[in-house]
Each structure stands twice: as C-alpha cells, then as structure tokens.
Coordinates of N, CA and C in Angstrom, one line a residue:
X22 N 173.1 127.6 117.9 CA 173.3 127.5 119.3 C 173.3 126.0 119.6
X23 N 174.3 125.5 120.4 CA 174.3 124.1 120.7 C 173.2 123.8 121.8
X24 N 172.6 122.7 121.6 CA 171.5 122.3 122.6 C 172.0 122.3 124.0
X25 N 171.3 122.9 124.8 CA 171.6 122.9 126.3 C 172.7 123.8 126.7
X26 N 173.6 124.3 125.7 CA 174.7 125.0 126.0 C 174.4 126.4 126.6
X27 N 173.3 127.0 126.2 CA 173.0 128.3 126.6 C 172.0 128.3 127.8
X28 N 171.4 127.2 128.0 CA 170.3 127.1 129.0 C 170.8 127.5 130.4
X29 N 170.1 128.4 131.0 CA 170.2 128.8 132.4 C 171.5 129.5 132.8
X30 N 172.3 129.9 131.8 CA 173.5 130.6 132.1 C 173.8 131.8 131.2
X31 N 172.8 132.1 130.3 CA 173.1 133.1 129.3 C 172.3 134.4 129.4
X32 N 172.9 135.4 128.9 CA 172.2 136.7 128.8 C 172.2 137.2 127.3
X33 N 171.0 137.5 126.8 CA 171.0 138.0 125.4 C 171.5 139.4 125.3
X34 N 172.4 139.7 124.4 CA 172.9 141.0 124.1 C 173.0 141.3 122.6
X35 N 172.9 142.6 122.3 CA 172.9 143.0 120.9 C 174.3 143.6 120.7
X36 N 174.9 143.3 119.5 CA 176.2 143.8 119.1 C 176.1 144.3 117.7
X37 N 176.4 145.6 117.5 CA 176.3 146.2 116.2 C 177.7 146.1 115.6
X38 N 177.7 145.0 114.7 CA 179.0 144.8 114.0 C 179.2 145.6 112.8
X39 N 178.1 146.3 112.3 CA 178.2 147.2 111.1 C 177.6 148.5 111.4
X40 N 178.2 149.3 112.3 CA 177.6 150.6 112.7 C 177.3 151.5 111.4
X41 N 176.2 152.2 111.5 CA 175.9 153.1 110.4 C 175.1 152.5 109.3
X42 N 175.0 151.2 109.2 CA 174.3 150.5 108.1 C 172.8 150.3 108.6
X43 N 171.9 150.4 107.7 CA 170.5 150.1 108.0 C 170.3 148.6 108.1
X44 N 169.3 148.2 108.9 CA 169.0 146.8 109.1 C 169.2 146.5 110.5
X45 N 169.6 145.2 110.8 CA 169.7 144.8 112.2 C 171.1 144.7 112.7
X46 N 171.2 144.1 113.9 CA 172.4 143.9 114.6 C 172.5 142.4 114.9
X47 N 173.7 142.0 115.4 CA 173.9 140.6 115.8 C 173.3 140.4 117.2
X48 N 172.6 139.3 117.4 CA 172.1 138.9 118.7 C 173.0 137.8 119.2
X49 N 173.6 137.9 120.4 CA 174.5 136.9 120.9 C 174.0 136.5 122.3
X50 N 174.3 135.3 122.7 CA 174.1 134.9 124.1 C 175.5 134.9 124.8
X51 N 175.6 135.6 125.9 CA 176.8 135.7 126.7 C 176.7 134.7 127.9
X52 N 177.6 133.8 128.0 CA 177.5 132.9 129.1 C 178.0 133.6 130.3
X53 N 177.2 133.8 131.3 CA 177.6 134.6 132.5 C 178.6 133.9 133.4
X54 N 178.9 132.6 133.1 CA 179.9 131.9 133.9 C 181.3 132.2 133.4
X55 N 181.5 132.3 132.1 CA 182.8 132.4 131.6 C 183.0 133.6 130.6
X56 N 181.9 134.3 130.2 CA 182.0 135.4 129.3 C 182.0 135.0 127.8
X57 N 182.0 133.7 127.5 CA 182.0 133.3 126.1 C 180.7 133.7 125.4
X58 N 180.8 134.1 124.2 CA 179.6 134.5 123.4 C 179.3 133.5 122.3
X59 N 178.0 133.3 122.1 CA 177.5 132.4 121.0 C 176.6 133.3 120.2
X60 N 176.9 133.4 118.9 CA 176.1 134.2 118.0 C 174.8 133.5 117.7
X61 N 173.7 134.1 117.9 CA 172.4 133.5 117.6 C 172.0 133.8 116.2
X62 N 172.0 135.1 115.8 CA 171.6 135.5 114.4 C 172.0 136.9 114.2
X63 N 172.2 137.2 112.9 CA 172.5 138.6 112.5 C 171.3 139.2 112.0
X64 N 171.3 140.5 111.7 CA 170.2 141.2 111.2 C 169.0 141.2 112.2
X65 N 169.2 141.2 113.5 CA 168.2 141.2 114.5 C 167.7 142.6 114.7
X66 N 166.4 142.8 114.8 CA 165.8 144.1 115.0 C 166.1 144.4 116.5
X67 N 167.0 145.3 116.8 CA 167.3 145.7 118.2 C 166.3 146.7 118.6
X68 N 165.8 146.7 119.8 CA 166.1 145.7 120.9 C 165.0 144.6 121.0
X69 N 164.6 144.0 119.8 CA 163.5 143.1 119.8 C 163.9 141.7 120.1
X70 N 164.1 141.4 121.4 CA 164.3 140.0 121.9 C 163.9 140.0 123.3
X71 N 163.4 138.8 123.7 CA 163.1 138.6 125.1 C 163.3 137.1 125.5
X72 N 163.9 136.8 126.6 CA 164.1 135.5 127.1 C 163.0 135.2 128.1
X73 N 162.5 134.0 128.1 CA 161.5 133.6 129.1 C 162.1 133.6 130.5
X74 N 161.2 133.7 131.5 CA 161.6 133.7 132.9 C 162.3 132.5 133.3
X75 N 161.9 131.3 132.7 CA 162.6 130.1 133.0 C 163.9 129.8 132.2
X76 N 164.2 130.8 131.3 CA 165.4 130.8 130.5 C 165.5 129.6 129.6
X77 N 164.3 129.1 129.1 CA 164.3 128.0 128.2 C 163.9 128.5 126.8
X78 N 163.5 129.7 126.6 CA 163.0 130.2 125.3 C 163.5 131.6 125.1
X79 N 164.0 131.9 123.9 CA 164.4 133.2 123.5 C 163.6 133.5 122.2
X80 N 162.8 134.6 122.3 CA 162.0 135.1 121.1 C 162.7 136.3 120.6
X81 N 162.9 136.4 119.3 CA 163.5 137.6 118.7 C 163.0 137.8 117.3
X82 N 163.3 139.0 116.7 CA 162.9 139.3 115.4 C 164.1 139.7 114.5
X83 N 164.1 139.2 113.3 CA 165.1 139.6 112.3 C 164.5 140.7 111.4
X84 N 165.3 141.6 110.9 CA 164.9 142.7 110.0 C 165.6 142.5 108.7
X85 N 164.9 142.9 107.6 CA 165.5 143.0 106.3 C 164.8 144.1 105.5
X86 N 165.5 144.6 104.5 CA 164.9 145.6 103.6 C 164.5 145.0 102.3
X87 N 163.3 145.4 101.9 CA 162.8 144.9 100.6 C 163.4 145.7 99.5
X88 N 163.1 145.3 98.2 CA 163.6 146.1 97.1 C 163.1 147.5 97.0
X89 N 161.9 147.7 97.6 CA 161.3 149.1 97.7 C 161.9 149.9 98.9
X90 N 162.8 149.3 99.7 CA 163.3 150.0 100.8 C 162.5 150.0 102.1
X91 N 161.5 149.1 102.1 CA 160.7 148.9 103.3 C 161.2 147.8 104.2
X92 N 161.0 148.0 105.5 CA 161.5 147.0 106.4 C 160.5 145.9 106.6
X93 N 161.0 144.7 106.6 CA 160.2 143.5 106.9 C 160.8 142.8 108.1
X94 N 160.0 142.1 108.9 CA 160.6 141.4 110.1 C 160.1 140.0 110.1
X95 N 160.8 139.1 110.8 CA 160.4 137.8 110.9 C 160.7 137.4 112.4
X96 N 159.6 136.9 113.0 CA 159.7 136.5 114.4 C 160.2 135.1 114.5
X97 N 161.2 134.9 115.5 CA 161.8 133.6 115.7 C 161.6 133.2 117.1
X98 N 161.7 131.8 117.4 CA 161.7 131.2 118.7 C 162.8 130.3 118.8
X99 N 163.8 130.5 119.7 CA 164.9 129.7 119.9 C 164.7 128.9 121.2
X100 N 164.6 127.6 121.1 CA 164.5 126.7 122.3 C 165.9 126.6 122.8
X101 N 166.2 127.1 124.0 CA 167.6 127.1 124.5 C 167.9 125.8 125.1
X102 N 167.0 124.8 125.2 CA 167.3 123.5 125.7 C 167.8 122.6 124.6
X103 N 167.0 122.6 123.5 CA 167.3 121.8 122.3 C 168.2 122.5 121.3
X104 N 168.2 123.8 121.3 CA 169.0 124.5 120.3 C 168.3 124.8 119.0
X105 N 167.0 124.4 119.0 CA 166.2 124.5 117.7 C 165.7 126.0 117.6
X106 N 166.1 126.6 116.5 CA 165.7 128.0 116.2 C 164.7 127.9 115.0
X107 N 163.5 128.4 115.2 CA 162.5 128.3 114.1 C 161.8 129.6 113.9
X108 N 161.6 129.9 112.6 CA 160.9 131.1 112.2 C 159.4 130.9 112.6
X109 N 158.8 131.9 113.2 CA 157.3 131.8 113.5 C 156.5 132.4 112.5
X110 N 156.7 133.7 112.1 CA 155.8 134.3 111.2 C 156.6 135.6 110.6
X111 N 156.4 135.9 109.3 CA 156.9 137.2 108.8 C 155.9 138.3 109.2
X112 N 156.4 139.5 109.4 CA 155.5 140.6 109.8 C 156.0 141.8 109.0
X113 N 155.0 142.6 108.5 CA 155.4 143.9 107.9 C 155.9 144.9 108.9
X114 N 156.9 145.7 108.5 CA 157.4 146.7 109.4 C 158.6 146.2 110.2
X115 N 159.1 147.1 111.0 CA 160.3 146.8 111.9 C 159.8 146.5 113.3
X116 N 160.1 145.4 113.8 CA 159.7 145.0 115.2 C 160.6 145.8 116.1
X117 N 159.9 146.5 117.0 CA 160.6 147.4 118.0 C 160.8 146.7 119.3
X118 N 159.7 146.1 119.8 CA 159.8 145.4 121.1 C 158.9 144.1 121.0
X119 N 159.4 143.2 121.9 CA 158.7 141.9 122.0 C 158.4 141.7 123.5
X120 N 157.2 141.4 123.8 CA 156.8 141.1 125.2 C 156.2 139.7 125.3
X121 N 157.0 138.7 125.8 CA 156.5 137.4 125.9 C 155.5 137.2 127.0
X122 N 154.4 136.4 126.7 CA 153.3 136.2 127.6 C 153.8 135.4 128.8
X123 N 153.1 135.6 130.0 CA 153.5 134.8 131.2 C 153.5 133.3 130.9
X124 N 152.7 132.8 130.0 CA 152.6 131.4 129.7 C 153.6 131.0 128.6
X125 N 154.4 131.9 128.1 CA 155.4 131.7 127.0 C 154.8 131.1 125.8
X126 N 153.5 131.4 125.5 CA 152.9 130.8 124.3 C 152.5 131.9 123.3
X127 N 152.6 133.2 123.7 CA 152.3 134.3 122.8 C 153.2 135.4 123.0
X128 N 153.3 136.3 122.0 CA 154.2 137.4 122.0 C 153.4 138.7 121.6
X129 N 153.6 139.7 122.4 CA 153.0 141.0 122.1 C 154.1 141.8 121.3
X130 N 153.8 142.2 120.1 CA 154.8 142.8 119.2 C 154.5 144.3 118.9
X131 N 155.4 145.2 119.1 CA 155.3 146.6 118.8 C 156.2 146.8 117.6
X132 N 155.7 147.5 116.5 CA 156.4 147.6 115.3 C 156.2 149.0 114.7
X133 N 157.1 149.4 113.8 CA 157.0 150.6 113.1 C 157.2 150.4 111.6
X134 N 156.7 151.4 110.8 CA 156.9 151.4 109.4 C 158.4 151.9 109.1
X135 N 158.8 151.8 107.9 CA 160.2 152.2 107.5 C 160.4 153.7 107.8
X136 N 159.3 154.5 107.7 CA 159.4 155.9 108.0 C 159.2 156.3 109.5
X137 N 159.3 155.3 110.3 CA 159.2 155.4 111.8 C 157.8 155.7 112.3
X138 N 156.8 155.6 111.4 CA 155.4 155.8 111.9 C 155.0 154.5 112.5
X139 N 154.2 154.5 113.6 CA 153.8 153.3 114.3 C 152.8 152.5 113.4
X140 N 152.9 151.2 113.6 CA 152.0 150.3 112.9 C 151.2 149.6 114.0
X141 N 150.0 149.0 113.7 CA 149.3 148.3 114.7 C 150.1 147.3 115.4
X142 N 150.1 147.2 116.7 CA 150.7 146.1 117.4 C 150.0 144.8 117.1
X143 N 150.7 143.7 117.4 CA 150.1 142.4 117.1 C 150.4 141.4 118.3
X144 N 149.4 140.5 118.5 CA 149.6 139.4 119.4 C 149.9 138.2 118.5
X145 N 151.0 137.5 118.7 CA 151.4 136.4 117.8 C 151.6 135.2 118.7
X146 N 150.9 134.1 118.3 CA 151.1 132.8 119.0 C 152.3 132.1 118.5
X147 N 152.9 131.3 119.2 CA 154.2 130.6 118.8 C 153.9 129.6 117.6
X148 N 152.7 129.4 117.3 CA 152.4 128.6 116.1 C 152.1 129.4 114.8
X149 N 152.3 130.8 115.0 CA 152.3 131.7 113.9 C 151.0 132.4 113.7
X150 N 149.9 132.0 114.4 CA 148.6 132.8 114.3 C 148.9 134.2 114.9
X151 N 148.3 135.2 114.3 CA 148.5 136.5 114.8 C 147.2 137.4 114.6
X152 N 147.0 138.3 115.5 CA 145.9 139.3 115.5 C 146.5 140.7 115.7
X153 N 146.1 141.6 114.9 CA 146.5 143.0 115.1 C 145.6 143.7 116.1
X154 N 146.2 144.6 116.8 CA 145.5 145.4 117.8 C 145.0 146.7 117.1
X155 N 143.9 147.2 117.5 CA 143.4 148.4 116.9 C 144.4 149.5 116.8
X156 N 144.5 150.1 115.7 CA 145.5 151.2 115.4 C 145.4 152.3 116.5
X157 N 146.6 152.9 116.8 CA 146.7 154.0 117.8 C 147.0 153.5 119.2
X158 N 147.0 152.2 119.4 CA 147.4 151.7 120.7 C 148.7 151.0 120.7
X159 N 149.6 151.2 121.6 CA 150.9 150.6 121.7 C 150.9 149.6 122.9
X160 N 151.7 148.5 122.8 CA 151.7 147.6 123.9 C 152.5 148.0 125.0
X161 N 152.0 147.8 126.2 CA 152.7 148.1 127.5 C 153.2 146.9 128.2
X162 N 152.3 145.8 128.1 CA 152.7 144.6 128.8 C 151.5 143.6 128.9
X163 N 151.7 142.6 129.6 CA 150.7 141.6 129.9 C 150.1 141.8 131.2
X164 N 148.8 141.5 131.4 CA 148.1 141.5 132.6 C 147.5 140.1 132.7
X165 N 148.2 139.3 133.5 CA 147.7 137.9 133.6 C 148.1 137.1 132.3
X166 N 147.4 136.0 132.0 CA 147.7 135.2 130.9 C 147.0 135.7 129.6
X167 N 145.8 136.3 129.7 CA 145.0 136.5 128.5 C 144.7 137.9 128.2
X168 N 145.2 138.9 129.0 CA 144.9 140.3 128.7 C 146.2 141.0 128.5
X169 N 146.1 142.1 127.6 CA 147.2 142.9 127.4 C 146.9 144.3 127.8
X170 N 147.9 145.1 128.2 CA 147.8 146.4 128.7 C 148.4 147.3 127.5
X171 N 147.6 148.3 127.2 CA 148.0 149.2 126.0 C 148.0 150.7 126.5
X172 N 148.7 151.5 125.8 CA 148.7 152.9 126.0 C 148.4 153.6 124.7
X173 N 147.7 154.7 124.8 CA 147.3 155.5 123.6 C 148.6 156.2 123.1
X174 N 148.9 156.1 121.8 CA 150.1 156.8 121.3 C 150.0 158.3 121.1
X175 N 148.9 158.8 121.2 CA 148.7 160.3 121.0 C 148.0 160.9 122.2
X176 N 148.0 162.2 122.3 CA 147.3 162.9 123.3 C 145.8 162.7 123.1
X177 N 145.0 162.5 124.2 CA 145.4 162.5 125.6 C 146.0 161.1 125.9
X178 N 146.8 161.0 126.9 CA 147.4 159.8 127.4 C 146.3 158.9 128.0
X179 N 146.2 157.7 127.6 CA 145.2 156.8 128.1 C 145.8 155.4 128.2
X180 N 145.2 154.6 129.1 CA 145.6 153.2 129.3 C 144.3 152.4 129.0
X181 N 144.6 151.2 128.4 CA 143.4 150.3 128.1 C 143.9 148.9 128.3
X182 N 142.9 148.0 128.4 CA 143.2 146.5 128.4 C 142.4 145.9 127.3
X183 N 142.9 144.8 126.7 CA 142.3 144.1 125.7 C 142.5 142.6 125.8
X184 N 141.6 141.8 125.3 CA 141.7 140.4 125.3 C 142.8 140.0 124.3
X185 N 143.7 139.2 124.7 CA 144.8 138.8 123.8 C 144.4 138.1 122.5
X186 N 143.2 137.5 122.5 CA 142.7 136.7 121.4 C 142.0 137.7 120.4
X187 N 141.9 139.0 120.7 CA 141.3 139.9 119.8 C 140.2 140.7 120.6
X188 N 139.7 141.7 120.0 CA 138.7 142.5 120.7 C 139.2 143.9 120.9
X189 N 138.3 144.8 121.0 CA 138.6 146.2 121.1 C 139.2 146.6 122.5
X190 N 140.2 147.5 122.5 CA 140.7 147.9 123.8 C 139.6 148.6 124.6
X191 N 139.6 148.4 125.9 CA 138.7 149.0 126.8 C 139.5 150.0 127.7
X192 N 139.2 151.2 127.6 CA 139.9 152.3 128.3 C 139.7 152.1 129.8
X193 N 140.8 152.1 130.5 CA 140.7 152.0 132.0 C 141.2 153.3 132.7
X194 N 141.9 154.1 132.0 CA 142.4 155.4 132.6 C 142.7 156.4 131.5
X195 N 142.4 157.6 131.7 CA 141.4 158.2 132.6 C 140.0 157.9 132.2

C-alpha cells in the first residue's frame, strides 16, 4: 500500500479470489472517492480485520495451513499513513474476529481451532505481547481503555468483564 494513498478515504473489503479453497481471502482497500482497489494481502482470515476510528491503522490476520492441516494465523498492523505493514505476532488457530482497543494499542482476538472448536481469546499489544483469556469466554468488545467485555460460550448465557492486562473474568450478568 502506498504511503498516504489509503488514508482517510478507504474501506477494507474481503474478496474471495479462490472460492472453495481452504485458507484465507484477499484483503483490499477500496477508495471511496473513485472505487479503485489496492490489494493489502492475500490469505487473510475473513472477517478478521478492523480499521481504527481515525483511519490511520488497519489490523488484520493472515491464515495458513501447517503440514499437519492445522490453521495458524499471524496478526498484522498496516499504518495507512506511512504504508508500513508489519507482522505483530503469530497465533495458533484461525483468527475469527479482531477488536481494536479505543487507544489503538491493543487488539482483542477471537480464534478457533482447525476443527472449529473455540480457542481461548487473546489480548495482543501492537508490540507483540499477548495474554490469553480464560477458556470458555469469547470477546464481545472493549469497555473503556483497559477492560474487555466477554460472553460465556456455553449455557447459561453470562456476561463478564476482565482487565485487558490479564486476570480472571468477573461475571456481571446474570
């Protein structure tokens, strides 16, 4: 992506250029002014991408298959002002969703194993440090800068909050 070219005028979209094949899809930025598309990366775990509210940062995950047929992911951060795309951290499993923190310094990641069983969610800082969340909880979103909202993946339905730096979820409902 050319530096500054995508800044403040682009919309991230997923394009499946190889339907029916396992793995990822292409991630492109569509310029809303003229409709031109710029390919960001192939093999992206759809729908695992999020643009910051200020449209300066795009965080996404790529997917690949190991020799054993397991899915591995790699989290990326694309600076839409400078055009620098850097790998943040490899993660086991397929990243399903990415929720960028309000401060744009951490990412809440929801992922699955190759057999579609849920894996522990993780909070990943943009410098690559990451903490897994207690198994059985899935990410719902951010509450302020330093807390995450989680939901219980099995009956009974419950909501919890947890500190983004680690710590056990605290059930808040019911």
